[in-house]
Structures are given as C-alpha cells and as structure tokens.
Amino acid sequence: MSNDFDVFVIGGGSGGVRFARMAAGHGAKVGVAEERFWGGTCVNIGCVPKKLLVMAAEYGAAAADSRGFGWDVAPGRHDWPRLIAAKNTEIERLNGAYRRLMATCTSYDARATFLDAHTLDVGGQRITAERIVIATGGRPVRPAFPGAEHCIVSDDAFYLPELPQRIVVLGGGYIAVEFAGIFAGLGAKVDVVIRQQLPLRGFDEDMREGLAEAMETQGITLHRGKTVASVEAIGTTKRVHLADGTMIDADLVFSALGRQAYTQGLGLDAAGVETNGFGAVTVNAESQTSAENIYAIGDVTDRLNLTPVAIAEGHSLADRLYGPGPRKWDLDRVATAVFSSPPIGTVGLTEAEAAKNGPADIYVAKFTPMRHTLSGRTRKTIMKLVVDQASQKVVGAHMLGEDAPEILQGLSIAINAGATKADFDRTVGIHPTAAEEFVTMRTRTRVAT
Ligand code: NDP
C-alpha cells in the first residue's frame, strides 16, 4: 500500500520549513502541517519581532544620546500601538513569505497528531507518510505559583495593546533581559526578579556582571537571589509577593521562566516516540527518534534551542534522507547573541569552562566606547578573549556592548577555524572601531585555572 507522502512535517517553523523545502527540492513528496503561524516562533513571536522592539528602544536612546553631538532633539512620547501595528504589518509580510516557501509542498493549516508511526490525523483527515518529521518547537513555561494566571508570557508581550508603566519581569534568561531592556528603553519602570545573583546563568561571568551593572545604570531594579511566592490582583494592579516578604506593585507581570518542548497532545505514544522527563523528543545524532521512520529537529528536541541550529538540523536531515548526504555544520561552537541593552555576543567557551580543560590565558578590555565619550551616557563595553594556554588557540570570545552580535559573527569564523592568539595579534585592526580591540589585546589580564 503506498503512502500519501514520502515525508510529512509537523510544524511550519524555522526547522520544519527548511527541511520541507530542501526535501521537496530533492524530489520528495512532502506534506507540512502548521496549526498556528507559518514561520513559527522566531518569525512571529520570537527573534524577529523582538529585534524590531529592541530597535525601537534603541532609537529612543539614540535620540537622547544625539544631544551630546549637538542635536537639539529629545525622545518625546513613544507610541506603542503605532509600533505594534508597524511590527504586525512586517510580520504578516514575512508570514506570507514563509507560506509561499511551501509552494513545492502540500501545506495544511491544521494540527497534526499521530495515530500510529506512519499515520497522522491532520485536521480530521487521515494521512499516511513513509517518514515523519516532528518540528513543533517549544512554548513558554507557565509558572505554577498562586496567582500565576495574572502573568503574561512572551507570546502575549508582542500583542499588548498599551505599554504598561510599571512592569515586573520574572527570570534572568535571554527573554527576561531582552524584554527588560525593551520595556525600560521605551519608558516603563522595570523590576527584574532573578533567583541567581546575576542574570544569564551559563554565560561568561564578566558579561553577566557587566550586563547587571548596565541594567541598573539604565534604571532597572534587579532583585537578586529572589523568587516569587505569589501574585495578587488588586484592581488593575498586580502585587508580586517575593518569598522574602518583599512586595512589588506593577501594571504587568511578565514571566520569562524558560521554554519547554511542545509535545503535549501529539500522540507520541501511539507512534512509539520516546521523550525525556521534560517532554522533549529524544533523538540520536542523526535526529532520529526511538521510532525508526520518525525524526525530530529544532527546539522540540531541546538540544541547542536556537533558530539557526533548527535550520541547520532540518537542512542536514533533508540532504541526508533525500539529497547528496548531510552538509556539515559545526554545532560545537555556535555563536549566539542576547539582544539585551547593551547586547552580548558570544562564541565558544567561557572563562570557567576553559579552565576545566587546563590553564587559560584571559584577556579583558573594559572601556567607554567612542560614541559614549560625547553621548553623556554611562555605558561600558567589555571584550574578552579566552585562550587555551597549551595550544594558544582562542577558544572563546565574548563582548558586551553596541554591535557585539555583528562583531561576533565574524569572530566565530576565526574561532571555528582554530585561530590562535598569534593569528589575532598579527591581524591589523580597523580604526577607529570597538572591534579592533579584539586584535590589540596585548597584555594578559589573568590566568584562569
Ligand atoms: P532561559 O532558560 O534562558 O531562562 C530561564 C530563566 O528563568 C533563568 O533565569 C532561570 O533561572 C529562571 N527560572 C526558571 N525556573 C525558575 C523558577 N522556578 N523560579 C525562578 N526562576 C526560574 O529561558 P528563556 O525563556 O529566557 O529562553 C528560552 C530559550 O529560548 C533560551 O534558552 C534560548 O535558547 C532561546 N532564546 C534565544 C534568544 C537569542 O538567541 N537571542 C532569545 C530568546 C530565547 P536559573 O538561571 O536559576 O535557572
């Protein structure tokens, strides 16, 4: 009996769309189901609209900073509904573009669930496929404390009708620090509650400390080492009760306490697909699940939850199953950025991670960037190289400061290619830039052991 499709993809986000397009391009008959938005989280309620909001906050700061350069301007009042309307227009355009990318596949605006390892229910229709790829992504974790229903999560933040004046952000991960910067940059009073002493656990300590300092300089209140006991609604005010008895009154409580693989209700048991204790689909190095004809890519596998990684996984799987063989990506040292205010760019090992492999030479530069010599804004840039002492290879590069994500993309090529500190030293800088500091760090700051 022949199947309806060679391969059926559940989820039309970054990973699923790339897989589907590539597989169809290699001649496979491909079906794709998406129940919510084509383009998935990144395009609709993640990276892309988030960055537009970050840019909106940056324009306000730039207007204020320009006074130091002789401009007689002030940021004025920010019109949040106008920003959201403009953002929505752009996201709808992208959404349509993603849908058109599916022209070579059969697409379904529907939810798909497993009936068995080769059969899906797609919006009430029974569909069979030789292979199935799960690319359903993740969803924000909803907190469990009393009054959690009064909190919003990142999905909701992109559609707020107005920007509230007082906002409490819960968590200290990517999403929390990015939105704290957006809200504060657009004029809200922001409190951030983190259970650690510093935000961004897992990032290099110098970046974490630098960001905490920059957030506080921006007027954000960091409640360090604190957790939430409950949230109480008093009229339109939300009162956040911390476990130590502190109370914070706000108009909005934004919970950014992590994301979770989206596998609920998929019927994985019917297909013999195993998950780990957190609901993520377990896969081998080739993205194959415990059921041999079923694969999973992207955040639903909870490996490295980043859009370009999901795309690489999808592309590589399509090439392997239907094309010339898998394209190689270096997933060991993936550069990443946090669009906080200021942003962070990072690739490779932190100082603490490198020290576990043996002594590491650490080079750190902390300085006031040129633009802030006249802007009047107190803001430092921090740049750091982590060098394995034995091989002299640069094993990590980190930067907090304007343009850090743009600068780190180029550096990640050098680091993935195995550049040594001597290679950096013999590279002539581009002057005057902040980036040139990465090739002019002559004096070792310390040795990490
Ligand atoms: P993260 O996992 O990065 O951060 C979650 C935060 O919530 C941490 O500070 C964590 O603290 C805290 N937390 C979790 N549970 C509790 C709890 N019960 N009580 C108190 N605090 C808690 O999640 P995000 O939601 O910020 O982001 C999810 C993922 O999305 C990221 O890991 C990233 O892969 C991806 N992403 C990437 C972006 C980018 O590349 N720029 C932007 C946004 C998201 P602790 O550190 O103590 O565990």
Coordinates of C-alpha atoms and ligand atoms in Angstrom, one line a residue:
M1 CA 0.0 0.0 0.0
S2 CA 1.5 3.3 -0.9
N3 CA 1.6 6.3 1.4
D4 CA 0.1 9.7 0.8
F5 CA 3.5 11.4 1.2
D6 CA 7.2 10.4 1.3
V7 CA 7.6 12.6 4.3
F8 CA 5.2 14.6 6.4
V9 CA 6.5 17.5 8.6
I10 CA 4.6 18.5 11.8
G11 CA 5.3 22.2 12.3
G12 CA 6.0 25.0 9.9
G13 CA 8.6 26.9 11.9
S14 CA 12.2 27.6 11.0
G15 CA 13.4 23.9 11.2
G16 CA 10.3 22.4 9.6
V17 CA 10.1 24.8 6.7
R18 CA 13.8 24.4 5.9
F19 CA 13.5 20.6 6.0
A20 CA 10.4 20.6 3.9
R21 CA 11.7 22.9 1.2
M22 CA 15.0 21.0 0.9
A23 CA 13.3 17.6 0.8
A24 CA 10.9 18.8 -1.9
G25 CA 13.8 20.3 -3.8
H26 CA 15.4 16.8 -3.8
G27 CA 12.3 15.3 -5.3
A28 CA 10.4 14.0 -2.2
K29 CA 6.6 14.3 -2.0
V30 CA 6.3 16.5 1.2
G31 CA 3.3 17.5 3.3
V32 CA 3.5 20.0 6.1
A33 CA 1.0 20.9 8.8
E34 CA 1.1 24.2 10.8
E35 CA -1.6 24.9 13.4
R36 CA -0.7 28.5 14.3
F37 CA 1.7 30.6 12.3
W38 CA 3.9 29.8 9.3
G39 CA 7.4 30.7 10.2
G40 CA 6.9 29.6 13.8
T41 CA 8.0 31.2 17.0
C42 CA 11.1 33.0 15.6
V43 CA 9.3 34.9 12.8
N44 CA 6.0 35.6 14.6
I45 CA 6.5 35.8 18.4
G46 CA 10.3 35.5 18.9
C47 CA 13.5 36.6 17.4
V48 CA 12.2 38.8 14.6
P49 CA 9.5 40.9 16.3
K50 CA 11.7 41.0 19.4
K51 CA 14.5 42.6 17.5
L52 CA 12.2 45.2 16.0
L53 CA 11.1 46.1 19.5
V54 CA 14.8 46.3 20.6
M55 CA 15.4 48.7 17.7
A56 CA 12.5 50.8 18.8
A57 CA 14.1 51.2 22.2
E58 CA 17.5 51.9 20.6
Y59 CA 16.1 54.8 18.6
G60 CA 14.8 56.4 21.8
A61 CA 18.3 56.1 23.3
A62 CA 19.9 57.4 20.2
A63 CA 17.7 60.4 20.2
A64 CA 18.7 61.2 23.8
D65 CA 22.4 60.5 23.1
S66 CA 22.4 62.7 20.0
R67 CA 22.1 65.8 22.2
G68 CA 25.8 65.3 23.2
F69 CA 26.6 65.5 19.5
G70 CA 24.9 68.9 19.1
W71 CA 21.4 67.8 18.1
D72 CA 18.5 69.7 19.8
V73 CA 16.2 66.7 20.0
A74 CA 14.5 64.8 22.8
P75 CA 13.0 61.3 22.5
G76 CA 9.5 62.6 23.1
R77 CA 6.5 60.3 23.7
H78 CA 6.6 56.8 22.4
D79 CA 3.5 55.5 20.6
W80 CA 3.4 51.8 21.4
P81 CA 0.2 51.0 19.4
R82 CA 1.9 52.5 16.3
L83 CA 5.0 50.4 16.9
I84 CA 2.9 47.2 17.3
A85 CA 0.9 48.0 14.2
A86 CA 4.0 48.5 12.1
K87 CA 5.6 45.4 13.5
N88 CA 2.4 43.4 12.8
T89 CA 2.5 44.6 9.1
E90 CA 6.1 43.4 8.8
I91 CA 5.4 40.0 10.5
E92 CA 2.3 39.4 8.2
R93 CA 4.6 40.0 5.2
L94 CA 7.1 37.5 6.5
N95 CA 4.3 35.1 7.4
G96 CA 3.1 35.2 3.8
A97 CA 6.7 34.7 2.5
Y98 CA 7.0 31.6 4.6
R99 CA 3.7 30.3 3.4
R100 CA 4.9 30.9 -0.2
L101 CA 8.1 29.0 0.5
M102 CA 5.8 25.9 0.9
A103 CA 4.7 26.1 -2.7
T104 CA 6.6 22.9 -3.6
C105 CA 4.9 21.0 -0.7
T106 CA 1.3 20.3 0.3
S107 CA 0.6 22.5 3.2
Y108 CA -2.2 22.2 5.8
D109 CA -3.3 24.9 8.2
A110 CA -4.2 22.3 10.8
R111 CA -3.0 20.4 13.8
A112 CA -1.4 17.0 13.2
T113 CA -1.4 14.2 15.7
F114 CA -0.1 10.7 15.5
L115 CA -2.4 7.7 15.0
D116 CA 0.5 5.3 14.5
A117 CA 4.1 5.5 13.3
H118 CA 3.0 6.1 9.7
T119 CA -0.4 7.7 10.1
L120 CA -1.5 11.2 11.2
D121 CA -4.7 12.9 11.9
V122 CA -4.3 16.3 10.1
G123 CA -7.3 18.5 11.0
G124 CA -9.6 15.4 10.9
Q125 CA -8.1 14.0 7.7
R126 CA -6.2 10.6 7.9
I127 CA -2.8 11.0 6.2
T128 CA 0.0 8.4 5.8
A129 CA 3.7 9.0 5.2
E130 CA 6.7 6.8 4.9
R131 CA 8.6 9.2 7.2
I132 CA 7.5 11.8 9.6
V133 CA 9.5 14.8 11.0
I134 CA 8.5 16.4 14.3
A135 CA 9.3 20.1 14.3
T136 CA 6.8 21.5 16.7
G137 CA 9.2 23.8 18.6
G138 CA 8.7 25.0 22.2
R139 CA 6.3 27.0 24.2
P140 CA 6.9 29.3 27.2
V141 CA 6.7 27.6 30.6
R142 CA 3.7 28.9 32.5
P143 CA 4.6 29.4 36.2
A144 CA 2.8 27.4 38.9
F145 CA 2.7 29.8 41.9
P146 CA -0.6 31.2 43.2
G147 CA -1.8 34.0 41.0
A148 CA 0.2 32.8 38.0
E149 CA -2.8 33.5 35.9
H150 CA -2.2 37.2 36.3
C151 CA 1.2 36.9 34.5
I152 CA 1.8 37.1 30.8
V153 CA 4.4 35.2 28.8
S154 CA 6.5 36.3 25.8
D155 CA 3.8 35.1 23.3
D156 CA 1.4 37.8 24.8
A157 CA 4.0 40.5 25.0
F158 CA 4.1 41.1 21.3
Y159 CA 0.4 42.0 21.2
L160 CA 0.0 44.2 24.3
P161 CA -2.5 47.0 23.4
E162 CA -0.5 49.6 25.5
L163 CA 2.9 49.7 27.2
P164 CA 2.2 49.5 31.0
Q165 CA 4.1 52.0 33.1
R166 CA 5.3 49.5 35.8
I167 CA 6.5 46.1 34.7
V168 CA 7.9 43.2 36.8
V169 CA 9.9 40.7 34.7
L170 CA 10.4 37.2 36.3
G171 CA 13.6 35.3 35.3
G172 CA 17.1 36.2 34.2
G173 CA 17.5 34.3 30.9
Y174 CA 17.6 35.6 27.3
I175 CA 14.0 36.5 27.1
A176 CA 13.9 38.3 30.5
V177 CA 16.9 40.5 29.9
E178 CA 15.9 41.3 26.4
F179 CA 12.4 42.4 27.3
A180 CA 13.6 44.3 30.4
G181 CA 15.8 46.3 28.1
I182 CA 12.9 46.9 25.6
F183 CA 10.4 47.9 28.3
A184 CA 12.9 50.2 30.1
G185 CA 14.1 51.7 26.8
L186 CA 10.5 52.6 25.9
G187 CA 9.9 54.3 29.2
A188 CA 8.5 51.8 31.6
K189 CA 9.7 51.3 35.2
V190 CA 11.1 47.8 35.3
D191 CA 11.9 45.4 38.1
V192 CA 13.5 42.1 37.4
V193 CA 13.4 39.2 39.8
I194 CA 16.2 36.6 39.4
R195 CA 16.9 33.7 41.6
Q196 CA 20.7 33.9 41.0
Q197 CA 22.9 36.9 41.9
L198 CA 23.4 37.7 38.2
P199 CA 21.4 37.3 35.0
L200 CA 22.2 34.8 32.2
R201 CA 23.4 31.8 34.1
G202 CA 25.9 29.9 31.8
F203 CA 27.3 33.0 30.2
D204 CA 30.8 34.3 30.9
E205 CA 30.9 35.9 34.4
D206 CA 32.4 39.2 33.1
M207 CA 29.4 39.5 30.7
R208 CA 26.9 38.7 33.4
E209 CA 28.4 41.3 35.8
G210 CA 28.7 43.9 33.0
L211 CA 25.1 43.4 32.0
A212 CA 23.8 43.6 35.6
E213 CA 25.7 46.8 36.0
A214 CA 24.3 48.2 32.7
M215 CA 20.8 47.2 33.6
E216 CA 21.0 49.0 36.9
T217 CA 22.6 52.1 35.3
Q218 CA 19.6 52.1 32.9
G219 CA 17.3 52.3 35.9
I220 CA 16.2 48.7 36.0
T221 CA 15.8 47.3 39.6
L222 CA 17.4 43.9 39.9
H223 CA 16.0 41.8 42.7
R224 CA 18.9 39.3 43.1
G225 CA 18.6 35.9 44.7
K226 CA 14.8 36.3 45.0
T227 CA 11.9 34.1 44.0
V228 CA 8.2 34.8 43.7
A229 CA 5.8 33.3 46.2
S230 CA 2.6 34.6 44.6
V231 CA 1.0 37.3 42.5
E232 CA -2.2 39.1 43.7
A233 CA -4.5 41.2 41.6
I234 CA -5.8 44.3 43.4
G235 CA -8.0 46.1 40.9
T236 CA -5.8 46.7 37.9
T237 CA -2.6 46.5 40.0
K238 CA -0.7 43.2 40.2
R239 CA 1.1 42.8 43.5
V240 CA 4.1 40.5 43.3
H241 CA 5.0 38.9 46.7
L242 CA 8.5 37.6 46.8
A243 CA 9.4 34.7 49.1
D244 CA 11.4 37.0 51.4
G245 CA 8.3 39.1 52.0
T246 CA 9.1 42.0 49.6
M247 CA 6.2 43.3 47.6
I248 CA 6.4 44.9 44.2
D249 CA 3.3 46.6 42.6
A250 CA 3.1 46.6 38.9
D251 CA 0.7 47.0 36.0
L252 CA 2.1 43.9 34.2
V253 CA 4.0 40.8 35.4
F254 CA 5.9 39.2 32.6
S255 CA 7.0 35.6 33.3
A256 CA 10.1 34.5 31.4
L257 CA 11.0 31.4 33.3
G258 CA 12.1 29.2 30.4
R259 CA 10.6 27.4 27.5
Q260 CA 9.6 23.8 27.1
A261 CA 9.4 21.4 24.1
Y262 CA 5.9 21.4 22.6
T263 CA 4.8 17.8 22.5
Q264 CA 1.6 17.8 24.5
G265 CA -1.3 16.1 22.8
L266 CA 0.9 15.0 19.8
G267 CA 0.1 11.3 20.4
L268 CA 3.8 10.3 20.5
D269 CA 2.9 7.1 22.5
A270 CA 0.8 5.9 19.5
A271 CA 3.9 6.2 17.3
G272 CA 6.4 4.7 19.8
V273 CA 8.3 8.0 20.1
E274 CA 10.1 8.5 23.4
T275 CA 10.5 11.8 25.3
N276 CA 12.8 12.7 28.2
G277 CA 11.5 13.8 31.6
F278 CA 10.8 17.3 30.3
G279 CA 8.7 16.3 27.3
A280 CA 11.4 16.8 24.7
V281 CA 11.7 14.2 22.0
T282 CA 14.9 12.2 22.4
V283 CA 16.9 11.8 19.2
N284 CA 20.3 10.3 18.1
A285 CA 23.0 12.4 16.4
E286 CA 21.1 12.0 13.1
S287 CA 17.9 13.4 14.6
Q288 CA 16.2 10.0 14.5
T289 CA 13.8 9.2 17.3
S290 CA 13.1 5.9 19.0
A291 CA 10.7 5.1 16.1
E292 CA 13.0 4.4 13.1
N293 CA 10.9 6.3 10.5
I294 CA 10.3 9.3 12.7
Y295 CA 12.7 12.2 13.1
A296 CA 12.7 15.4 15.2
I297 CA 14.5 18.7 14.7
G298 CA 14.7 22.1 16.5
D299 CA 13.6 23.1 19.9
V300 CA 11.3 20.1 20.3
T301 CA 14.5 18.1 20.9
D302 CA 15.8 20.6 23.5
R303 CA 19.4 20.4 22.2
L304 CA 20.6 23.9 21.3
N305 CA 17.4 26.0 21.2
L306 CA 18.4 28.5 18.5
T307 CA 16.7 29.2 15.2
P308 CA 19.9 28.8 13.0
V309 CA 20.5 25.4 14.7
A310 CA 17.0 24.2 13.9
I311 CA 17.6 25.3 10.3
A312 CA 20.9 23.5 10.1
E313 CA 19.3 20.4 11.6
G314 CA 16.4 20.5 9.1
H315 CA 18.7 21.2 6.1
S316 CA 21.1 18.5 7.1
L317 CA 18.4 15.9 7.6
A318 CA 16.8 16.6 4.2
D319 CA 20.1 16.3 2.5
R320 CA 20.9 13.1 4.2
L321 CA 17.5 11.4 3.6
Y322 CA 16.8 12.7 0.1
G323 CA 19.8 14.5 -1.2
P324 CA 23.6 14.2 -1.7
G325 CA 24.3 13.4 2.0
P326 CA 24.4 15.7 5.1
R327 CA 26.0 19.1 4.9
K328 CA 28.4 19.6 7.8
W329 CA 27.7 22.3 10.4
D330 CA 29.9 23.0 13.4
L331 CA 27.4 22.7 16.2
D332 CA 30.1 22.6 19.0
R333 CA 30.9 26.3 19.0
V334 CA 27.7 28.1 17.8
A335 CA 27.9 31.9 18.2
T336 CA 24.9 33.4 19.9
A337 CA 23.7 36.8 20.9
V338 CA 21.5 38.3 23.6
F339 CA 19.7 41.5 22.4
S340 CA 19.9 43.0 25.8
S341 CA 20.7 46.7 26.3
P342 CA 23.6 46.7 25.5
P343 CA 23.7 43.4 23.6
I344 CA 26.0 40.5 24.2
G345 CA 27.7 38.4 21.5
T346 CA 29.5 35.2 22.5
V347 CA 31.2 32.2 20.9
G348 CA 33.0 29.2 22.4
L349 CA 34.0 28.6 26.0
T350 CA 33.5 30.9 29.0
E351 CA 36.5 31.5 31.3
A352 CA 35.2 29.0 33.8
E353 CA 34.6 26.3 31.1
A354 CA 38.0 26.8 29.6
A355 CA 39.7 26.5 33.0
K356 CA 38.2 23.0 33.4
N357 CA 40.3 21.9 30.4
G358 CA 43.6 23.3 31.7
P359 CA 45.1 26.8 32.3
A360 CA 43.6 29.5 30.1
D361 CA 45.1 33.0 29.3
I362 CA 42.4 35.6 29.8
Y363 CA 42.4 38.9 28.0
V364 CA 39.8 41.5 29.1
A365 CA 39.3 45.1 27.9
K366 CA 36.7 47.3 29.6
F367 CA 36.3 50.8 28.2
T368 CA 33.9 53.6 27.4
P369 CA 33.2 53.3 23.7
M370 CA 33.8 56.3 21.5
R371 CA 30.1 57.1 21.0
H372 CA 29.6 57.5 24.7
T373 CA 32.5 59.9 25.2
L374 CA 30.1 62.6 23.9
S375 CA 26.7 61.0 24.4
G376 CA 26.7 61.6 28.2
R377 CA 25.5 58.0 28.7
T378 CA 27.5 56.0 31.3
R379 CA 28.0 52.7 29.5
K380 CA 31.0 50.4 29.3
T381 CA 31.9 48.0 26.6
I382 CA 33.6 44.7 27.7
M383 CA 35.5 42.5 25.4
K384 CA 37.2 39.2 26.3
L385 CA 39.3 36.5 24.8
V386 CA 39.7 33.1 26.3
V387 CA 42.9 31.4 25.1
D388 CA 43.9 27.8 25.8
Q389 CA 47.4 28.2 27.3
A390 CA 48.8 24.9 25.9
S391 CA 47.7 25.3 22.3
Q392 CA 47.3 29.1 22.3
K393 CA 44.1 28.6 20.4
V394 CA 41.4 31.2 21.1
V395 CA 38.6 29.0 22.5
G396 CA 36.2 31.7 23.5
A397 CA 35.3 35.3 22.6
H398 CA 32.7 37.4 24.4
M399 CA 31.5 41.0 24.1
L400 CA 29.0 43.2 25.8
G401 CA 28.4 46.4 24.0
E402 CA 26.9 48.1 20.9
D403 CA 27.2 45.9 17.8
A404 CA 28.5 42.9 19.8
P405 CA 26.3 40.4 17.8
E406 CA 27.5 41.8 14.5
I407 CA 31.2 41.6 15.5
L408 CA 30.9 38.1 17.0
Q409 CA 29.6 36.6 13.8
G410 CA 32.9 37.3 12.1
L411 CA 35.0 36.2 15.1
S412 CA 33.1 32.9 15.2
I413 CA 34.5 32.0 11.8
A414 CA 38.1 32.6 13.1
I415 CA 37.5 30.6 16.2
N416 CA 35.8 27.7 14.5
A417 CA 38.7 27.7 12.0
G418 CA 41.1 27.2 15.0
A419 CA 42.7 30.6 15.1
T420 CA 45.4 31.2 17.7
K421 CA 46.1 34.3 19.8
A422 CA 49.1 34.9 17.5
D423 CA 46.7 34.9 14.5
F424 CA 44.7 37.6 16.2
D425 CA 47.8 39.6 17.1
R426 CA 49.1 39.7 13.5
T427 CA 45.8 40.9 12.2
V428 CA 45.7 44.7 11.6
G429 CA 42.8 46.4 13.3
I430 CA 40.2 48.7 11.6
H431 CA 40.4 52.1 13.2
P432 CA 38.5 53.7 14.9
T433 CA 36.2 50.8 15.9
A434 CA 35.4 48.9 19.1
A435 CA 36.1 45.7 17.2
E436 CA 39.8 46.5 16.7
E437 CA 40.2 45.8 20.5
F438 CA 39.9 42.1 19.7
V439 CA 43.2 42.3 17.7
T440 CA 45.0 44.7 20.0
M441 CA 44.7 42.9 23.4
R442 CA 48.4 42.5 24.1
T443 CA 48.6 42.2 27.9
R444 CA 47.2 39.1 29.6
T445 CA 44.7 40.1 32.3
R446 CA 45.0 36.8 34.3
V447 CA 45.4 33.1 34.0
A448 CA 42.3 31.0 34.8
T449 CA 42.9 27.6 36.3
Ligands
NDP1 P1 16.1 30.5 29.9 O1 16.2 29.1 30.1 O2 17.2 31.2 29.1 O3 16.0 31.3 31.3 C1 15.0 31.0 32.2 C2 15.2 31.9 33.4 O4 14.2 31.6 34.3 C3 16.5 31.7 34.1 O5 17.0 32.9 34.6 C4 16.1 30.7 35.3 O6 16.9 30.8 36.4 C5 14.7 31.2 35.6 N1 13.9 30.2 36.2 C6 13.4 29.1 35.7 N2 12.6 28.4 36.5 C7 12.5 29.2 37.6 C8 11.8 29.1 38.8 N3 11.0 28.1 39.1 N4 12.0 30.1 39.7 C9 12.8 31.2 39.5 N5 13.4 31.3 38.3 C10 13.3 30.4 37.4 O7 14.7 30.8 29.2 P2 14.1 31.9 28.3 O8 12.7 31.8 28.5 O9 14.8 33.2 28.6 O10 14.6 31.5 26.8 C11 14.3 30.2 26.4 C12 15.3 29.8 25.3 O11 15.0 30.4 24.1 C13 16.8 30.1 25.6 O12 17.4 29.2 26.3 C14 17.3 30.3 24.2 O13 17.8 29.1 23.7 C15 16.1 30.7 23.4 N6 16.2 32.2 23.1 C16 17.2 32.7 22.4 C17 17.3 34.0 22.1 C18 18.5 34.6 21.4 O14 19.2 33.8 20.8 N7 18.8 35.9 21.4 C19 16.3 35.0 22.6 C20 15.2 34.3 23.3 C21 15.2 33.0 23.6 P3 18.2 29.9 36.6 O15 19.3 30.5 35.7 O16 18.5 29.9 38.0 O17 17.9 28.5 36.1

